[in-house]
Amino acid sequence: QVQLAESGGGSVQPGGSLKLSCVASGHSNSRYCMAWFRHVPGKEREGVASIGSDGRSNFRHDEWGRFAVSQDGGKNTLTLQILNVTPKDWAMYYCAARILAGDGDYCSGSLMPYDYGFWGPGTQVTNSS
């Protein structure tokens, strides 16, 4: 079983920045595909950011420029940075992951929830103003 632990949520003002981290554990010697999603009550969960095996980042179509995502060399920590926070960024953020199946498998940077089988409990980002 894979465990995902998100951190970094909290209160942030409009125009501020935030940094969220997710650590995957529980499956020794495994590599993970990981992504960030967010959810606001009354709206659908949406994919926010991911990174592919080739190192290319993938973001929501309207968030290029404000978001940055990185995955550590060990591939079990995914970090999301959001600059110039806007009200639409206040949400519950979830980390998602799947285990790479083997040498022939790769991370596509997908932002589709059905591509991930493991989810963290979430970390809340709220308005501090």
PDB file of C-alpha atoms in Angstrom:
ATOM      1  CA  GLN A   1       0.000   0.000   0.000  1.00  0.00           C
ATOM      2  CA  VAL A   2       1.241   3.458  -0.890  1.00  0.00           C
ATOM      3  CA  GLN A   3       0.901   6.300   1.573  1.00  0.00           C
ATOM      4  CA  LEU A   4       0.897   9.913   0.454  1.00  0.00           C
ATOM      5  CA  ALA A   5       1.540  12.749   2.873  1.00  0.00           C
ATOM      6  CA  GLU A   6       0.824  16.317   1.772  1.00  0.00           C
ATOM      7  CA  SER A   7       2.154  19.371   3.560  1.00  0.00           C
ATOM      8  CA  GLY A   8       2.391  23.110   3.082  1.00  0.00           C
ATOM      9  CA  GLY A   9      -1.234  24.129   3.089  1.00  0.00           C
ATOM     10  CA  GLY A  10      -2.500  27.047   5.118  1.00  0.00           C
ATOM     11  CA  SER A  11      -3.672  30.603   4.738  1.00  0.00           C
ATOM     12  CA  VAL A  12      -2.362  32.775   1.942  1.00  0.00           C
ATOM     13  CA  GLN A  13      -3.317  36.238   0.745  1.00  0.00           C
ATOM     14  CA  PRO A  14      -4.146  37.119  -2.847  1.00  0.00           C
ATOM     15  CA  GLY A  15      -0.880  37.789  -4.598  1.00  0.00           C
ATOM     16  CA  GLY A  16       1.054  35.630  -2.207  1.00  0.00           C
ATOM     17  CA  SER A  17       2.777  32.349  -2.905  1.00  0.00           C
ATOM     18  CA  LEU A  18       2.586  28.870  -1.526  1.00  0.00           C
ATOM     19  CA  LYS A  19       4.558  25.660  -1.684  1.00  0.00           C
ATOM     20  CA  LEU A  20       3.001  22.248  -1.294  1.00  0.00           C
ATOM     21  CA  SER A  21       4.932  19.023  -0.910  1.00  0.00           C
ATOM     22  CA  CYS A  22       3.895  15.400  -1.154  1.00  0.00           C
ATOM     23  CA  VAL A  23       5.930  12.420  -0.048  1.00  0.00           C
ATOM     24  CA  ALA A  24       5.106   8.913  -1.199  1.00  0.00           C
ATOM     25  CA  SER A  25       6.070   5.905   0.857  1.00  0.00           C
ATOM     26  CA  GLY A  26       5.148   2.319   1.583  1.00  0.00           C
ATOM     27  CA  HIS A  27       6.412   0.541  -1.482  1.00  0.00           C
ATOM     28  CA  SER A  28      10.114   0.040  -1.152  1.00  0.00           C
ATOM     29  CA  ASN A  29      12.268   0.240  -4.254  1.00  0.00           C
ATOM     30  CA  SER A  30       9.375   1.598  -6.302  1.00  0.00           C
ATOM     31  CA  ARG A  31       9.130   4.682  -8.409  1.00  0.00           C
ATOM     32  CA  TYR A  32       5.981   6.719  -8.686  1.00  0.00           C
ATOM     33  CA  CYS A  33       4.091   8.859 -11.119  1.00  0.00           C
ATOM     34  CA  MET A  34       2.660  11.718  -9.090  1.00  0.00           C
ATOM     35  CA  ALA A  35       0.340  14.665  -9.602  1.00  0.00           C
ATOM     36  CA  TRP A  36      -1.481  17.420  -7.774  1.00  0.00           C
ATOM     37  CA  PHE A  37      -5.233  17.897  -7.897  1.00  0.00           C
ATOM     38  CA  ARG A  38      -7.503  20.355  -6.177  1.00  0.00           C
ATOM     39  CA  HIS A  39     -11.142  20.508  -5.240  1.00  0.00           C
ATOM     40  CA  VAL A  40     -13.551  23.246  -4.287  1.00  0.00           C
ATOM     41  CA  PRO A  41     -16.975  22.272  -2.905  1.00  0.00           C
ATOM     42  CA  GLY A  42     -19.566  22.390  -5.623  1.00  0.00           C
ATOM     43  CA  LYS A  43     -17.029  21.969  -8.395  1.00  0.00           C
ATOM     44  CA  GLU A  44     -15.327  19.013  -9.974  1.00  0.00           C
ATOM     45  CA  ARG A  45     -11.899  17.935  -8.869  1.00  0.00           C
ATOM     46  CA  GLU A  46      -9.327  19.287 -11.304  1.00  0.00           C
ATOM     47  CA  GLY A  47      -5.823  18.302 -12.158  1.00  0.00           C
ATOM     48  CA  VAL A  48      -3.316  21.009 -11.344  1.00  0.00           C
ATOM     49  CA  ALA A  49       0.209  19.840 -12.087  1.00  0.00           C
ATOM     50  CA  SER A  50       2.242  16.772 -12.858  1.00  0.00           C
ATOM     51  CA  ILE A  51       5.600  15.880 -14.289  1.00  0.00           C
ATOM     52  CA  GLY A  52       6.493  13.247 -16.823  1.00  0.00           C
ATOM     53  CA  SER A  53       9.345  10.772 -16.893  1.00  0.00           C
ATOM     54  CA  ASP A  54      11.085  13.047 -19.394  1.00  0.00           C
ATOM     55  CA  GLY A  55      11.059  15.841 -16.813  1.00  0.00           C
ATOM     56  CA  ARG A  56       8.480  17.917 -18.643  1.00  0.00           C
ATOM     57  CA  SER A  57       5.911  19.651 -16.488  1.00  0.00           C
ATOM     58  CA  ASN A  58       2.229  19.586 -17.239  1.00  0.00           C
ATOM     59  CA  PHE A  59      -0.196  22.141 -15.845  1.00  0.00           C
ATOM     60  CA  ARG A  60      -3.777  23.099 -16.204  1.00  0.00           C
ATOM     61  CA  HIS A  61      -4.115  24.892 -19.507  1.00  0.00           C
ATOM     62  CA  ASP A  62      -4.669  28.279 -17.904  1.00  0.00           C
ATOM     63  CA  GLU A  63      -1.936  28.087 -15.248  1.00  0.00           C
ATOM     64  CA  TRP A  64       1.280  28.118 -17.190  1.00  0.00           C
ATOM     65  CA  GLY A  65       3.486  30.825 -15.697  1.00  0.00           C
ATOM     66  CA  ARG A  66       2.140  30.812 -12.170  1.00  0.00           C
ATOM     67  CA  PHE A  67       2.817  27.190 -11.306  1.00  0.00           C
ATOM     68  CA  ALA A  68       6.022  25.251 -10.930  1.00  0.00           C
ATOM     69  CA  VAL A  69       6.311  21.561 -10.175  1.00  0.00           C
ATOM     70  CA  SER A  70       9.316  19.441  -9.391  1.00  0.00           C
ATOM     71  CA  GLN A  71      10.018  15.863  -8.408  1.00  0.00           C
ATOM     72  CA  ASP A  72      13.107  14.854  -6.502  1.00  0.00           C
ATOM     73  CA  GLY A  73      15.759  12.551  -7.911  1.00  0.00           C
ATOM     74  CA  GLY A  74      14.410   9.661  -5.872  1.00  0.00           C
ATOM     75  CA  LYS A  75      11.036  10.303  -7.465  1.00  0.00           C
ATOM     76  CA  ASN A  76       9.014  10.010  -4.303  1.00  0.00           C
ATOM     77  CA  THR A  77       8.513  13.704  -3.490  1.00  0.00           C
ATOM     78  CA  LEU A  78       6.471  16.077  -5.622  1.00  0.00           C
ATOM     79  CA  THR A  79       6.533  19.793  -4.913  1.00  0.00           C
ATOM     80  CA  LEU A  80       4.116  22.401  -6.247  1.00  0.00           C
ATOM     81  CA  GLN A  81       4.733  26.126  -6.087  1.00  0.00           C
ATOM     82  CA  ILE A  82       2.019  28.639  -6.879  1.00  0.00           C
ATOM     83  CA  LEU A  83       2.853  32.289  -7.421  1.00  0.00           C
ATOM     84  CA  ASN A  84       0.505  35.256  -7.365  1.00  0.00           C
ATOM     85  CA  VAL A  85      -2.254  33.349  -5.624  1.00  0.00           C
ATOM     86  CA  THR A  86      -5.790  34.156  -6.753  1.00  0.00           C
ATOM     87  CA  PRO A  87      -9.137  33.186  -5.188  1.00  0.00           C
ATOM     88  CA  LYS A  88      -9.416  30.163  -7.466  1.00  0.00           C
ATOM     89  CA  ASP A  89      -6.334  28.734  -5.760  1.00  0.00           C
ATOM     90  CA  TRP A  90      -8.124  28.471  -2.411  1.00  0.00           C
ATOM     91  CA  ALA A  91      -9.038  24.820  -2.366  1.00  0.00           C
ATOM     92  CA  MET A  92      -8.267  21.423  -0.923  1.00  0.00           C
ATOM     93  CA  TYR A  93      -5.169  20.087  -2.634  1.00  0.00           C
ATOM     94  CA  TYR A  94      -4.652  16.377  -3.091  1.00  0.00           C
ATOM     95  CA  CYS A  95      -1.581  14.463  -4.076  1.00  0.00           C
ATOM     96  CA  ALA A  96      -2.092  11.394  -6.253  1.00  0.00           C
ATOM     97  CA  ALA A  97       0.253   8.655  -7.333  1.00  0.00           C
ATOM     98  CA  ARG A  98       0.602   5.356  -9.098  1.00  0.00           C
ATOM     99  CA  ILE A  99       3.477   2.910  -9.061  1.00  0.00           C
ATOM    100  CA  LEU A 100       5.520   2.547 -12.197  1.00  0.00           C
ATOM    101  CA  ALA A 101       5.063  -1.005 -13.426  1.00  0.00           C
ATOM    102  CA  GLY A 102       8.552  -1.595 -14.712  1.00  0.00           C
ATOM    103  CA  ASP A 103      11.197  -0.516 -17.152  1.00  0.00           C
ATOM    104  CA  GLY A 104       8.695  -0.229 -19.977  1.00  0.00           C
ATOM    105  CA  ASP A 105       6.337   2.005 -18.029  1.00  0.00           C
ATOM    106  CA  TYR A 106       6.648   5.772 -17.828  1.00  0.00           C
ATOM    107  CA  CYS A 107       4.938   8.805 -16.392  1.00  0.00           C
ATOM    108  CA  SER A 108       2.994  10.765 -18.969  1.00  0.00           C
ATOM    109  CA  GLY A 109       2.329  13.769 -16.733  1.00  0.00           C
ATOM    110  CA  SER A 110      -1.368  12.953 -16.770  1.00  0.00           C
ATOM    111  CA  LEU A 111      -3.848  15.248 -15.023  1.00  0.00           C
ATOM    112  CA  MET A 112      -6.679  12.732 -15.205  1.00  0.00           C
ATOM    113  CA  PRO A 113      -7.785  11.346 -11.816  1.00  0.00           C
ATOM    114  CA  TYR A 114      -8.399   7.860 -13.191  1.00  0.00           C
ATOM    115  CA  ASP A 115      -4.694   7.481 -13.979  1.00  0.00           C
ATOM    116  CA  TYR A 116      -3.838   7.423 -10.273  1.00  0.00           C
ATOM    117  CA  GLY A 117      -4.736   4.762  -7.759  1.00  0.00           C
ATOM    118  CA  PHE A 118      -3.447   6.301  -4.546  1.00  0.00           C
ATOM    119  CA  TRP A 119      -4.533   9.541  -2.963  1.00  0.00           C
ATOM    120  CA  GLY A 120      -3.444  11.560   0.037  1.00  0.00           C
ATOM    121  CA  PRO A 121      -5.824  13.009   2.642  1.00  0.00           C
ATOM    122  CA  GLY A 122      -5.372  16.520   1.264  1.00  0.00           C
ATOM    123  CA  THR A 123      -4.058  19.833   2.497  1.00  0.00           C
ATOM    124  CA  GLN A 124      -6.247  22.919   2.663  1.00  0.00           C
ATOM    125  CA  VAL A 125      -5.324  26.312   1.223  1.00  0.00           C
ATOM    126  CA  THR A 126      -7.483  29.195   2.450  1.00  0.00           C
ATOM    127  CA  ASN A 127      -7.755  32.941   2.224  1.00  0.00           C
ATOM    128  CA  SER A 128      -5.876  34.760   4.956  1.00  0.00           C
ATOM    129  CA  SER A 129      -7.117  38.275   4.148  1.00  0.00           C
TER     130      SER A 129
END
